């Protein structure tokens, strides 16, 4: 197997991760706009994108193993791209491999940052919804302004009912 087929797979992985980054940006906007329908649609697209990335990642591992076997290495180790690049002797191929590695790494870092931000936005949104419900409904252990007469504490000046039973 040639290095070029591995580079092509890495380029496809980068494109897939950039697609996921675009979805993350749209997802951020949907969360900020409180657009639940759009958020659900984007999450479904994310699921499809994740399946595609998983498939491409399996192909990448297979291509890397075939490349190692072509180099005469019979190991089943899962080597990093940096380690694989040490086995590439053509300078142009090595540069392509290291360049796509850097590009993919940058894309994945951006995606992670966008996903972390979206997670924080979702947590804040849920906290706000929880707070709003507490304000509207009240806490379960919070005393209400009006209580059922049987639940009131009977004090010296309070009457148990409308009629005085001693009279």
mmCIF file of C-alpha atoms in Angstrom, residues 11-151:
data_model
loop_
_atom_site.group_PDB
_atom_site.id
_atom_site.type_symbol
_atom_site.label_atom_id
_atom_site.label_comp_id
_atom_site.label_asym_id
_atom_site.label_seq_id
_atom_site.Cartn_x
_atom_site.Cartn_y
_atom_site.Cartn_z
ATOM 1 C CA UNK A 11 -8.051 13.993 4.027
ATOM 2 C CA UNK A 12 -11.496 12.358 4.063
ATOM 3 C CA UNK A 13 -11.331 12.240 7.864
ATOM 4 C CA UNK A 14 -10.439 15.939 7.937
ATOM 5 C CA UNK A 15 -13.387 16.775 5.672
ATOM 6 C CA UNK A 16 -15.711 14.736 7.908
ATOM 7 C CA UNK A 17 -14.425 16.504 11.018
ATOM 8 C CA UNK A 18 -14.853 19.913 9.337
ATOM 9 C CA UNK A 19 -18.442 18.935 8.561
ATOM 10 C CA UNK A 20 -18.915 18.104 12.240
ATOM 11 C CA UNK A 21 -17.376 21.486 13.129
ATOM 12 C CA UNK A 22 -19.883 23.227 10.847
ATOM 13 C CA UNK A 23 -22.680 21.314 12.569
ATOM 14 C CA UNK A 24 -21.312 22.351 15.977
ATOM 15 C CA UNK A 25 -21.416 26.013 14.941
ATOM 16 C CA UNK A 26 -25.004 25.640 13.721
ATOM 17 C CA UNK A 27 -25.844 23.771 16.919
ATOM 18 C CA UNK A 28 -24.484 26.661 18.994
ATOM 19 C CA UNK A 29 -26.766 29.062 17.122
ATOM 20 C CA UNK A 30 -29.746 26.735 17.587
ATOM 21 C CA UNK A 31 -29.117 26.524 21.343
ATOM 22 C CA UNK A 32 -28.740 30.290 21.640
ATOM 23 C CA UNK A 33 -31.929 30.866 19.614
ATOM 24 C CA UNK A 34 -33.770 28.170 21.601
ATOM 25 C CA UNK A 35 -34.692 26.430 18.328
ATOM 26 C CA UNK A 36 -35.429 22.884 19.495
ATOM 27 C CA UNK A 37 -36.488 21.547 16.077
ATOM 28 C CA UNK A 38 -33.248 22.702 14.487
ATOM 29 C CA UNK A 39 -31.262 21.287 17.403
ATOM 30 C CA UNK A 40 -32.859 17.857 16.992
ATOM 31 C CA UNK A 41 -32.215 17.901 13.238
ATOM 32 C CA UNK A 42 -28.564 18.873 13.814
ATOM 33 C CA UNK A 43 -28.110 16.145 16.415
ATOM 34 C CA UNK A 44 -29.433 13.570 13.935
ATOM 35 C CA UNK A 45 -26.954 14.851 11.340
ATOM 36 C CA UNK A 46 -24.191 14.629 13.969
ATOM 37 C CA UNK A 47 -25.061 10.982 14.566
ATOM 38 C CA UNK A 48 -24.728 10.247 10.847
ATOM 39 C CA UNK A 49 -21.443 12.158 10.755
ATOM 40 C CA UNK A 50 -20.098 10.181 13.706
ATOM 41 C CA UNK A 51 -20.925 6.914 11.949
ATOM 42 C CA UNK A 52 -19.062 8.119 8.855
ATOM 43 C CA UNK A 53 -16.040 9.128 10.969
ATOM 44 C CA UNK A 54 -16.080 5.752 12.706
ATOM 45 C CA UNK A 55 -16.077 3.972 9.340
ATOM 46 C CA UNK A 56 -13.245 6.154 8.012
ATOM 47 C CA UNK A 57 -11.255 5.562 11.197
ATOM 48 C CA UNK A 58 -11.588 1.791 10.758
ATOM 49 C CA UNK A 59 -10.389 2.154 7.170
ATOM 50 C CA UNK A 60 -7.458 4.288 8.369
ATOM 51 C CA UNK A 61 -6.375 1.612 10.844
ATOM 52 C CA UNK A 62 -6.618 -1.022 8.112
ATOM 53 C CA UNK A 63 -4.612 1.125 5.654
ATOM 54 C CA UNK A 64 -1.961 1.778 8.300
ATOM 55 C CA UNK A 65 -1.637 -1.960 8.986
ATOM 56 C CA UNK A 66 -1.337 -2.684 5.260
ATOM 57 C CA UNK A 67 1.314 0.031 4.941
ATOM 58 C CA UNK A 68 3.274 -1.485 7.834
ATOM 59 C CA UNK A 69 3.075 -4.927 6.240
ATOM 60 C CA UNK A 70 4.265 -3.454 2.931
ATOM 61 C CA UNK A 71 7.254 -2.034 4.823
ATOM 62 C CA UNK A 72 7.987 -5.502 6.196
ATOM 63 C CA UNK A 73 6.676 -4.872 9.713
ATOM 64 C CA UNK A 74 4.455 -7.704 10.905
ATOM 65 C CA UNK A 75 3.412 -5.996 14.150
ATOM 66 C CA UNK A 76 -0.228 -5.355 15.009
ATOM 67 C CA UNK A 77 0.685 -2.206 16.930
ATOM 68 C CA UNK A 78 -1.506 0.812 16.396
ATOM 69 C CA UNK A 79 1.220 3.309 15.501
ATOM 70 C CA UNK A 80 0.690 7.059 15.444
ATOM 71 C CA UNK A 81 1.068 9.042 12.243
ATOM 72 C CA UNK A 82 4.356 10.468 13.514
ATOM 73 C CA UNK A 83 5.696 6.949 14.000
ATOM 74 C CA UNK A 84 4.426 5.894 10.575
ATOM 75 C CA UNK A 85 6.028 8.966 8.988
ATOM 76 C CA UNK A 86 9.418 7.736 10.224
ATOM 77 C CA UNK A 87 8.960 4.723 7.957
ATOM 78 C CA UNK A 88 8.316 6.920 4.902
ATOM 79 C CA UNK A 89 11.530 7.686 3.041
ATOM 80 C CA UNK A 90 10.142 9.776 0.177
ATOM 81 C CA UNK A 91 10.389 13.390 1.370
ATOM 82 C CA UNK A 92 7.321 14.545 -0.558
ATOM 83 C CA UNK A 93 5.138 11.738 0.837
ATOM 84 C CA UNK A 94 6.455 12.377 4.337
ATOM 85 C CA UNK A 95 5.595 16.096 4.050
ATOM 86 C CA UNK A 96 2.084 15.297 2.812
ATOM 87 C CA UNK A 97 1.553 12.883 5.685
ATOM 88 C CA UNK A 98 2.805 15.310 8.326
ATOM 89 C CA UNK A 99 0.842 18.199 6.782
ATOM 90 C CA UNK A 100 -2.467 16.317 6.818
ATOM 91 C CA UNK A 101 -1.709 15.141 10.352
ATOM 92 C CA UNK A 102 -1.275 18.756 11.479
ATOM 93 C CA UNK A 103 -4.397 19.877 9.616
ATOM 94 C CA UNK A 104 -6.504 17.046 11.058
ATOM 95 C CA UNK A 105 -5.184 17.750 14.539
ATOM 96 C CA UNK A 106 -6.132 21.447 14.254
ATOM 97 C CA UNK A 107 -9.611 20.592 12.990
ATOM 98 C CA UNK A 108 -10.150 18.133 15.834
ATOM 99 C CA UNK A 109 -8.984 20.721 18.391
ATOM 100 C CA UNK A 110 -11.443 23.282 17.000
ATOM 101 C CA UNK A 111 -14.209 20.677 17.069
ATOM 102 C CA UNK A 112 -13.456 19.785 20.681
ATOM 103 C CA UNK A 113 -13.553 23.464 21.695
ATOM 104 C CA UNK A 114 -16.857 23.988 19.871
ATOM 105 C CA UNK A 115 -18.369 20.882 21.482
ATOM 106 C CA UNK A 116 -17.183 21.975 24.944
ATOM 107 C CA UNK A 117 -18.793 25.380 24.411
ATOM 108 C CA UNK A 118 -22.034 23.764 23.233
ATOM 109 C CA UNK A 119 -22.058 21.521 26.288
ATOM 110 C CA UNK A 120 -21.677 24.541 28.579
ATOM 111 C CA UNK A 121 -24.455 26.366 26.730
ATOM 112 C CA UNK A 122 -26.745 23.350 27.092
ATOM 113 C CA UNK A 123 -25.987 23.099 30.820
ATOM 114 C CA UNK A 124 -26.718 26.816 31.269
ATOM 115 C CA UNK A 125 -29.927 26.472 29.301
ATOM 116 C CA UNK A 126 -31.054 23.551 31.462
ATOM 117 C CA UNK A 127 -30.140 25.467 34.621
ATOM 118 C CA UNK A 128 -32.182 28.431 33.423
ATOM 119 C CA UNK A 129 -35.163 26.205 32.654
ATOM 120 C CA UNK A 130 -34.872 24.594 36.086
ATOM 121 C CA UNK A 131 -34.695 28.019 37.736
ATOM 122 C CA UNK A 132 -37.693 29.268 35.729
ATOM 123 C CA UNK A 133 -39.745 26.252 36.792
ATOM 124 C CA UNK A 134 -38.806 26.819 40.428
ATOM 125 C CA UNK A 135 -39.888 30.448 40.200
ATOM 126 C CA UNK A 136 -43.218 29.603 38.558
ATOM 127 C CA UNK A 137 -44.129 26.487 40.531
ATOM 128 C CA UNK A 138 -42.144 26.973 43.689
ATOM 129 C CA UNK A 139 -39.952 24.563 45.518
ATOM 130 C CA UNK A 140 -41.646 21.544 47.060
ATOM 131 C CA UNK A 141 -40.430 22.400 50.556
ATOM 132 C CA UNK A 142 -41.202 26.099 50.205
ATOM 133 C CA UNK A 143 -44.084 27.439 52.302
ATOM 134 C CA UNK A 144 -46.959 28.742 50.284
ATOM 135 C CA UNK A 145 -48.749 31.978 51.078
ATOM 136 C CA UNK A 146 -51.997 30.142 51.651
ATOM 137 C CA UNK A 147 -52.173 26.795 53.379
ATOM 138 C CA UNK A 148 -54.871 24.265 54.003
ATOM 139 C CA UNK A 149 -56.379 24.880 57.452
ATOM 140 C CA UNK A 150 -55.433 21.406 58.709
ATOM 141 C CA UNK A 151 -51.790 22.064 57.866
#
